Coordinates of C-alpha atoms and ligand atoms in Angstrom, one line a residue:
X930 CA 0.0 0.0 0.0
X931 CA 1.5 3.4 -0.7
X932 CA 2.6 5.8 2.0
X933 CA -0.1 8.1 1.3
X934 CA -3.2 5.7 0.8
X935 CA -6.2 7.2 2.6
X936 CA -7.7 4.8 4.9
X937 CA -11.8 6.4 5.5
X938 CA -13.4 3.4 6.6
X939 CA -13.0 2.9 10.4
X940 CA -16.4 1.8 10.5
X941 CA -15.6 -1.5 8.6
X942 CA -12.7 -2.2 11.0
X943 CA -9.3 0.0 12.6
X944 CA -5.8 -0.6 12.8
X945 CA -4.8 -2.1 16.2
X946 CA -3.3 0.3 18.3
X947 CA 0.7 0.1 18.9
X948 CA -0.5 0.4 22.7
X949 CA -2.6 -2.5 22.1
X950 CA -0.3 -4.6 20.2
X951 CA 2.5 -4.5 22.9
X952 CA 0.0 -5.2 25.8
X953 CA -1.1 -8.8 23.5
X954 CA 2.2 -9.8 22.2
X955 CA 3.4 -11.5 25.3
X956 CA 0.5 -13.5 25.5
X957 CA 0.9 -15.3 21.8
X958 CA 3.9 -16.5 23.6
X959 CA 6.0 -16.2 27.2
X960 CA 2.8 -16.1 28.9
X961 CA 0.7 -18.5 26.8
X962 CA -1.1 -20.2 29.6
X963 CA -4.4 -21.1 28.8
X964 CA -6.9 -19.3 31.3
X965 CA -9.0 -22.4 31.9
X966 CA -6.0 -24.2 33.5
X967 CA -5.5 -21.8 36.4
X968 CA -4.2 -24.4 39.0
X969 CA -0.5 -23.6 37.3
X970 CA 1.3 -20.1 37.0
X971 CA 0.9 -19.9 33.5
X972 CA -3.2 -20.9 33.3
X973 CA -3.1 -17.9 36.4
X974 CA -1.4 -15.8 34.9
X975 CA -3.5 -16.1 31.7
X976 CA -6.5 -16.0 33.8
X977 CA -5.7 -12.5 35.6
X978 CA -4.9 -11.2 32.1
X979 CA -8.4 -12.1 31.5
X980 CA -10.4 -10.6 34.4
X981 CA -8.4 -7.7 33.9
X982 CA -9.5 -6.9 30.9
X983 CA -12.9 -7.8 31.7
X984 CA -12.8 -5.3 34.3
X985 CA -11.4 -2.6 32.0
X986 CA -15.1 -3.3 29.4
X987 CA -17.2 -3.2 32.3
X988 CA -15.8 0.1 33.3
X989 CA -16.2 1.6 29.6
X990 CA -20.0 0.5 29.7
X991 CA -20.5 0.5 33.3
X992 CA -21.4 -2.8 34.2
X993 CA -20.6 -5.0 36.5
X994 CA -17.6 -7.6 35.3
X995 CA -19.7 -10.8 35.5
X996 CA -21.9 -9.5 33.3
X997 CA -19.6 -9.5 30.5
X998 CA -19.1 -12.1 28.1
X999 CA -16.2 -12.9 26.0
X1000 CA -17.4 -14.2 21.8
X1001 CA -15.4 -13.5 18.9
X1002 CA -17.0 -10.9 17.9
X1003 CA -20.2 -8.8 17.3
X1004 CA -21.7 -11.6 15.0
X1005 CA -21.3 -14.0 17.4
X1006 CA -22.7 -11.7 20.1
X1007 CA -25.5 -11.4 18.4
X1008 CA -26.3 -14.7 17.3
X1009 CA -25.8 -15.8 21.2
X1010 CA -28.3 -12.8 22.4
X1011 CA -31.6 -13.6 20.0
X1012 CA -31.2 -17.0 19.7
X1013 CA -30.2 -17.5 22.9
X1014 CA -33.2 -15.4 24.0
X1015 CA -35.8 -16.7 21.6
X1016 CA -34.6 -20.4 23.0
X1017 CA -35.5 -19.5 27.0
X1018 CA -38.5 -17.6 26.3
X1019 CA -40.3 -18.6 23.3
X1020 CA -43.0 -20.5 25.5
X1021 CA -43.8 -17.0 26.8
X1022 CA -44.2 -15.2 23.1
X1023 CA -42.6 -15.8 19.8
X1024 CA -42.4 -12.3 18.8
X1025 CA -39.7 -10.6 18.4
X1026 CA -39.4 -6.0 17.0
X1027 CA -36.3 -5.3 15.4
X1028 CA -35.4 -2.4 12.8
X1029 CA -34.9 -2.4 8.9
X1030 CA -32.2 -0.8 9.4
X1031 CA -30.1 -3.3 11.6
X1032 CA -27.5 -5.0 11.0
X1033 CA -27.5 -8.0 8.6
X1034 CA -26.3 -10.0 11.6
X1035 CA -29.3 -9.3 13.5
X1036 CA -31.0 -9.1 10.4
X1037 CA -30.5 -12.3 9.1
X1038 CA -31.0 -14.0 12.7
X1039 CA -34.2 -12.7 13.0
X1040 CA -34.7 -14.7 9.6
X1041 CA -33.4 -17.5 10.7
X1042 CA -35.3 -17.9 13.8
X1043 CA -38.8 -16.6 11.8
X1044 CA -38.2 -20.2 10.0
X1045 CA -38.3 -21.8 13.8
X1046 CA -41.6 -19.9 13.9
X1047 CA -40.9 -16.6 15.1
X1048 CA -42.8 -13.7 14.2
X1049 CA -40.9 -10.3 13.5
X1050 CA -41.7 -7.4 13.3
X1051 CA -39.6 -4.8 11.7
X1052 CA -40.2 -1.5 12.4
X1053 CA -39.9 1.5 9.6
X1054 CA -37.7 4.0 9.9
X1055 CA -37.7 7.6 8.5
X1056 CA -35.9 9.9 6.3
X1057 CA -33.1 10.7 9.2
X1058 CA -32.7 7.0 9.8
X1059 CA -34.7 6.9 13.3
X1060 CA -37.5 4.5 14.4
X1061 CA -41.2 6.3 15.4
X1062 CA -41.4 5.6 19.4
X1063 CA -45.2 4.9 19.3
X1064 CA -45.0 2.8 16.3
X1065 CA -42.3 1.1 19.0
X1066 CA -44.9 1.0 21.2
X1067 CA -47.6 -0.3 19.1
X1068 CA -45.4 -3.0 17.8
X1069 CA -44.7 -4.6 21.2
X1070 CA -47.5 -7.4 22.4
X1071 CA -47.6 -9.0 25.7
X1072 CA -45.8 -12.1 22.9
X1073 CA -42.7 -9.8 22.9
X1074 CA -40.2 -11.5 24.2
X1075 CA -37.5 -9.4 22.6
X1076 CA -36.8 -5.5 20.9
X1077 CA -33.8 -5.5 19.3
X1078 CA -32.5 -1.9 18.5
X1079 CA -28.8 -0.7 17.2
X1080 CA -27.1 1.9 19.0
X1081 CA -26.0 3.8 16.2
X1082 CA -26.2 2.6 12.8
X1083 CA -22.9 1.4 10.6
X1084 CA -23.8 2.7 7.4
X1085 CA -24.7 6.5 8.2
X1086 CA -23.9 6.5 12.1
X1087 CA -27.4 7.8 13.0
X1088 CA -28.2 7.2 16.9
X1089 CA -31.5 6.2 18.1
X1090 CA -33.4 7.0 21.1
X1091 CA -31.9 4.5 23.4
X1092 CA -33.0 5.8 27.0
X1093 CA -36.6 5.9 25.2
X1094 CA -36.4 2.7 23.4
X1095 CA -35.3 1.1 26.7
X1096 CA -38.3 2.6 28.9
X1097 CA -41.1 1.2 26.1
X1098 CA -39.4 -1.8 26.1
X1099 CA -39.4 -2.5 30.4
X1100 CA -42.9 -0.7 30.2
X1101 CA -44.2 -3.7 28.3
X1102 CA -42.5 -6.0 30.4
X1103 CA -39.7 -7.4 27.2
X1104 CA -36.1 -7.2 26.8
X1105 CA -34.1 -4.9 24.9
X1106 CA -31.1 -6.1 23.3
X1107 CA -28.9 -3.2 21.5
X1108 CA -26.2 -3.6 18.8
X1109 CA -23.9 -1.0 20.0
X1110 CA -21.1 -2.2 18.2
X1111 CA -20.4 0.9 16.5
X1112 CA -21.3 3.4 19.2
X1113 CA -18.5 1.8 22.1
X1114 CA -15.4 3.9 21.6
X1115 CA -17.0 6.6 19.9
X1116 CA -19.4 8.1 22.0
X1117 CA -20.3 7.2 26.0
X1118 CA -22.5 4.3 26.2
X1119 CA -23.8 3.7 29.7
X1120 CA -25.8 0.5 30.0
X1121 CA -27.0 2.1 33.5
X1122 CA -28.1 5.1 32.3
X1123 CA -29.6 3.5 28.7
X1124 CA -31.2 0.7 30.7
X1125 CA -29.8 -1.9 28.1
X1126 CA -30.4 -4.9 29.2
X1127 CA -28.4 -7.0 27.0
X1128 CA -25.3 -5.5 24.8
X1129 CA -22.5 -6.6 22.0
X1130 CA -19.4 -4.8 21.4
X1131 CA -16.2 -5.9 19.2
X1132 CA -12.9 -5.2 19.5
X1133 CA -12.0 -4.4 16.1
X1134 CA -13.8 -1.2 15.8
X1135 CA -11.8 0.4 18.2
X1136 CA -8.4 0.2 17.5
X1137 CA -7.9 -3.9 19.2
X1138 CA -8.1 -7.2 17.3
X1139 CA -10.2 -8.9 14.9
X1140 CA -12.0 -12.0 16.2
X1141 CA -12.8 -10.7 19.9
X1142 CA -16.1 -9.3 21.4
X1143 CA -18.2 -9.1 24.5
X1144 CA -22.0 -9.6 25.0
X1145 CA -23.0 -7.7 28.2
X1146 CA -26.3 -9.8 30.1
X1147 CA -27.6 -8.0 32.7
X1148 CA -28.0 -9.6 35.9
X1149 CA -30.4 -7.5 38.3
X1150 CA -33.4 -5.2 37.1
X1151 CA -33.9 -6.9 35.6
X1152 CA -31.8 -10.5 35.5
X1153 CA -31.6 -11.6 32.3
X1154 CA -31.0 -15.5 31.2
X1155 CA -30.4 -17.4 27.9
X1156 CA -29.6 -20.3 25.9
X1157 CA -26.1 -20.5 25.4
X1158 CA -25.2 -21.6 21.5
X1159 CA -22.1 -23.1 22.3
X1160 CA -21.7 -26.0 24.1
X1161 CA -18.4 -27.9 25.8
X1162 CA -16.2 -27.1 29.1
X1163 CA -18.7 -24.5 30.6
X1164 CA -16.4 -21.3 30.3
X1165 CA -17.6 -18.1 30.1
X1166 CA -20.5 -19.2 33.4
X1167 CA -21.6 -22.0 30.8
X1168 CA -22.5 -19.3 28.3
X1169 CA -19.8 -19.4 25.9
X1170 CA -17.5 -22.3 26.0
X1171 CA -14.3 -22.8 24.2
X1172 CA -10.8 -21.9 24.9
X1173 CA -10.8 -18.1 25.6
X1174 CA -8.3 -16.0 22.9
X1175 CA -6.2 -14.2 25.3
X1176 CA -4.3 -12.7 23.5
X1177 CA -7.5 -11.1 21.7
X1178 CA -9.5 -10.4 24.8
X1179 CA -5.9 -8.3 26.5
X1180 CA -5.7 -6.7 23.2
X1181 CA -10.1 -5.8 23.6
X1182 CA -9.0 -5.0 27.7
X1183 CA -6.1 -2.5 26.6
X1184 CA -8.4 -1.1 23.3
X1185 CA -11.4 0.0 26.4
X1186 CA -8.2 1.6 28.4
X1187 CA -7.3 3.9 26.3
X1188 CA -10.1 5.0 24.5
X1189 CA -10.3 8.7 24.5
X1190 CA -13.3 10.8 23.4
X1191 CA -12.1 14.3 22.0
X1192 CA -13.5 16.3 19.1
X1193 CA -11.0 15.8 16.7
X1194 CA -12.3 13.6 14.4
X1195 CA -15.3 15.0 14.7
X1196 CA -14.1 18.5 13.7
X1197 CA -12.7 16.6 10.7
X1198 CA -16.0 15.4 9.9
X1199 CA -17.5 18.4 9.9
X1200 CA -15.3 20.2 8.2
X1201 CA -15.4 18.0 5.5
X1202 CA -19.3 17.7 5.3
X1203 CA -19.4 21.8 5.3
X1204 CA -16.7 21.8 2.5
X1205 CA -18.6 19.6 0.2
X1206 CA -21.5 21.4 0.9
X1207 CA -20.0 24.9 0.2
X1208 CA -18.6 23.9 -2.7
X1209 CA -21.2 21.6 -3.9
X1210 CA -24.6 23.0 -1.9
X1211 CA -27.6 21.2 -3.9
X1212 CA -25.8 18.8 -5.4
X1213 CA -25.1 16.3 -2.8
X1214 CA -27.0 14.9 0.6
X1215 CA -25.7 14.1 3.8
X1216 CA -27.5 10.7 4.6
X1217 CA -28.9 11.7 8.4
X1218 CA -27.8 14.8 8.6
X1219 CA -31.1 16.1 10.9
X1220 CA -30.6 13.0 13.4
X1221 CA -27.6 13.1 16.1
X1222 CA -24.9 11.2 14.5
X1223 CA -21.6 9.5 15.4
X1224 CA -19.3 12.0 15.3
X1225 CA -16.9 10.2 12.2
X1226 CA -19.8 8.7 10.1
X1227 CA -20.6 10.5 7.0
X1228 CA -22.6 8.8 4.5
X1229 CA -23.1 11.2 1.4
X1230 CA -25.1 10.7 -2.0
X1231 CA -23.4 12.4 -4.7
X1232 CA -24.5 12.8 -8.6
X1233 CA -22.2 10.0 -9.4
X1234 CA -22.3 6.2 -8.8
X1235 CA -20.2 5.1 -6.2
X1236 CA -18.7 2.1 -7.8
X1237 CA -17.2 5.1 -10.2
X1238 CA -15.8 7.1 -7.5
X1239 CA -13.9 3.8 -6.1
X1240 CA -12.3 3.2 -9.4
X1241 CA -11.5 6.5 -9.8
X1242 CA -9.7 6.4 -6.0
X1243 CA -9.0 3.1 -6.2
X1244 CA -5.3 3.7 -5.7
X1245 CA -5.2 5.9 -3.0
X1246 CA -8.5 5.7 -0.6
X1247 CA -10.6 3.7 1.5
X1248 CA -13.9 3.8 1.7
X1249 CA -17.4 2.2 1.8
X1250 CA -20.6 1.6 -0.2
X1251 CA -21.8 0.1 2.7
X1252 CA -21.7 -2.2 5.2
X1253 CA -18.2 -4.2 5.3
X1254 CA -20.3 -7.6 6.1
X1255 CA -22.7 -6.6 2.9
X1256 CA -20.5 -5.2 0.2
X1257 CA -19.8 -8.3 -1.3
X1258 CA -23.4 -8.8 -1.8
X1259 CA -23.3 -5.9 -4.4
X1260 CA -26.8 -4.8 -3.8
X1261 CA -27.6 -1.2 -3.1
X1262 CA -27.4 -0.7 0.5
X1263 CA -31.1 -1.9 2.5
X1264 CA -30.4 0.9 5.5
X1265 CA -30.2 3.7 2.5
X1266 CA -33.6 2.5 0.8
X1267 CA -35.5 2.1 4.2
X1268 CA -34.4 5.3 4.5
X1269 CA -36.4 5.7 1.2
X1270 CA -33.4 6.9 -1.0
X1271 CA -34.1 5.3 -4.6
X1272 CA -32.4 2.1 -5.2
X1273 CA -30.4 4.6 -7.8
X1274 CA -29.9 7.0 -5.5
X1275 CA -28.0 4.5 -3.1
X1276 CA -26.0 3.8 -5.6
X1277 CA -25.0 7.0 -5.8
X1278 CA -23.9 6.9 -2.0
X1279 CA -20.6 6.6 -0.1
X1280 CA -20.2 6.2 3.5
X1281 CA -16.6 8.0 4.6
X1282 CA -16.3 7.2 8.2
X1283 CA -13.1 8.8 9.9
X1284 CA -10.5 7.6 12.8
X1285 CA -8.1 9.1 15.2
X1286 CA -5.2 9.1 12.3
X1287 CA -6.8 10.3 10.1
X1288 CA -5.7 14.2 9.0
X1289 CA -6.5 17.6 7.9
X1290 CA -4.3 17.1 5.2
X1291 CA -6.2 13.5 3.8
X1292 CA -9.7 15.5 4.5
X1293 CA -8.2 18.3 2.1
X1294 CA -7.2 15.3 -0.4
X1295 CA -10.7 13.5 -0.3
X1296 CA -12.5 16.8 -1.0
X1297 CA -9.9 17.4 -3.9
X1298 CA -10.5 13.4 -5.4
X1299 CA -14.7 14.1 -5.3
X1300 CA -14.3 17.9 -6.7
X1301 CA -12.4 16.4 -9.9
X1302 CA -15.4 13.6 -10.3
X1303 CA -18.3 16.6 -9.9
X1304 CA -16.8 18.9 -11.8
X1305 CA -16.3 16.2 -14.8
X1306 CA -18.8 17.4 -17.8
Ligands
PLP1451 N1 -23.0 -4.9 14.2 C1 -22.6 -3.7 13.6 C2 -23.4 -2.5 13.8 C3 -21.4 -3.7 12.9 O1 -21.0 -2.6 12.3 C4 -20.6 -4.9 12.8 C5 -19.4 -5.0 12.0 O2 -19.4 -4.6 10.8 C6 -21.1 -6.1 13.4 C7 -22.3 -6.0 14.1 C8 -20.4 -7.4 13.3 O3 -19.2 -7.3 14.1 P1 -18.1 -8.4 14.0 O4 -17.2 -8.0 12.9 O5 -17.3 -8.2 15.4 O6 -18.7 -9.7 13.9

């Protein structure tokens, strides 16, 4: 990759901190110990690494450490949270309210489980990306046995009402499960404060590994239980068993430690959003732009088609047409239309989503790459 490749795509995965890195490395090898074998120094040793890092995600969502689970990621998180829902409580209701908008790994286990005989609901959203709270409300039965709702979306970073959602949710006696995979690290999540009752994160979208994640279950208020999907040696309180990557989960530990919110890459994002619509005003549209936002998601239709822009950038930026997990699908992005953009008009749509290295200088670059495309006759 050359020197000066712009990498604007943080929301399909980041580069692992140096920070991080160093904190894992021992643990590939001089301290290998397997954290399940903690009657010897190294299985210890491998085991405090663990709880330390456990400790260090439940302080950066502000739960209580046995209330966080190690997966290998988001997906898997997810998978473990409906499923494993819909397993304990299905003799109580089969219905489930999620979003259009979700993620295709709630999405498509909302499917799965609608062939076991579930009924889903999924809720509309509107032109800024966010769900109607009464249309929430009307949704939910007394055979809702689960809302699932993402924090903030991947594809244009628009933030729903969580505290809002939540108090529907416990008002109608159902659990709400949140995707807030992309919101951890960028903005505060509080699963106190949102009354989130169950939660995935992953590593990898904030500057730690690939392959690690967390599901947070809350245990009072109320206690939440499910099925686990993985079966075999009872680690993880019988929830997730399997050998635990250690490495991984310091590398996810360290990642929570030194997040730090400032307004940098924010102030990119903004600057870049007001330069393309100085230059440009008419012409393009910020996907969002009236709902609160993550502050490094910018998902923008232009008059070109995206798959032109890429080519035209190919050899020197990253970005998005969409989600990471969906791109190779090559059909135009299901958030943007629910949104109820054209099926053109999504093609014609790029999501830039910024990271703590990225610079002035690149912003000044990207603007320069999509100023030669519009002003092409
Ligand atoms: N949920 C959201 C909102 C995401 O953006 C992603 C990753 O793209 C996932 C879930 C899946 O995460 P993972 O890659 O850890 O499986």
């Amino acid at each position: 990759m050359a020197a000066d490749y712009i990498y604007l795509d943080y929301n399909a995965t980041t580069p692992v901190d140096e920070k991080v890195l160093q904190e894992m490395l021992p643990y590939f090898s001089v301290k290998f110990g397997n954290a399940a074998s903690s009657t010897h120094l190294y299985g210890a040793a491998a085991k405090t690494a663990v709880e330390a890092a456990r400790a260090e995600i439940a302080k950066t969502v502000k739960s209580e450490e046995q209330e966080i689970i190690f997966t290998s990621g988001a997906t898997e998180a997810i998978n473990l949270a409906i499923k494993g829902i819909y397993d304990l409580y299905h003799s109580k209701g089969n219905h489930i309210v999620t979003v259009s908008t979700e993620h295709k790994a709630v999405l498509d286990t909302c499917k799965f489980l609608e062939k076991k005989g579930a009924q889903v609901t999924y809720l509309a959203v509107d032109e800024n990306g966010k769900i109607d709270l009464s249309e929430l409300e009307h949704a939910i039965s007394d055979k809702t046995i689960l809302v699932s709702v993402i924090y903030a979306n991947n594809e244009t970073g628009v933030i729903q009402d969580i505290k809002e959602i939540a108090k529907i949710v416990h008002a109608k006696n159902s659990i709400f499960f949140c995707d807030a995979t992309q919101a951890i690290g960028k903005i505060h999540v509080d699963v106190n404060t949102d009354r989130i009752d169950v939660m995935c994160m992953s590593a990898h979208k904030l500057y730690g590994p690939k392959g690690v994640g967390a599901l947070y279950i809350r245990r009072k208020d109320p206690r939440v239980s499910l099925q686990p999907l993985i079966h075999g040696g009872g680690h993880e309180r019988g929830l997730r068993s399997g050998t635990l990557n250690v490495p991984g989960i310091v590398g996810f530990g360290k990642a929570c430690e030194i997040i730090s919110f400032n307004n940098d890459v924010q102030n990119l994002r903004d600057h870049f959003e007001n330069a393309l619509n100085e230059k440009f005003s008419g012409a393009i549209h910020i996907n969002g732009k009236n709902a609160i936002r993550l502050p490094n998601t910018s998902n923008i239709t232009f008059p070109f088609k995206a798959v032109d822009f890429i080519r035209h950038t190919k050899n020197q930026l990253a970005v998005a047409t969409g989600s990471a997990c969906t791109s190779a699908e090559n059909s135009p992005s299901h958030v943007l239309t629910a949104m109820g953009l054209s099926k053109e008009e999504a093609e014609r749509s790029v999501r830039f989503s910024f990271g703590k290295y990225s610079t002035q200088e690149e912003v000044e670059r990207v603007i320069q790459m999509i100023a030669s495309l519009m002003e092409k006759p």
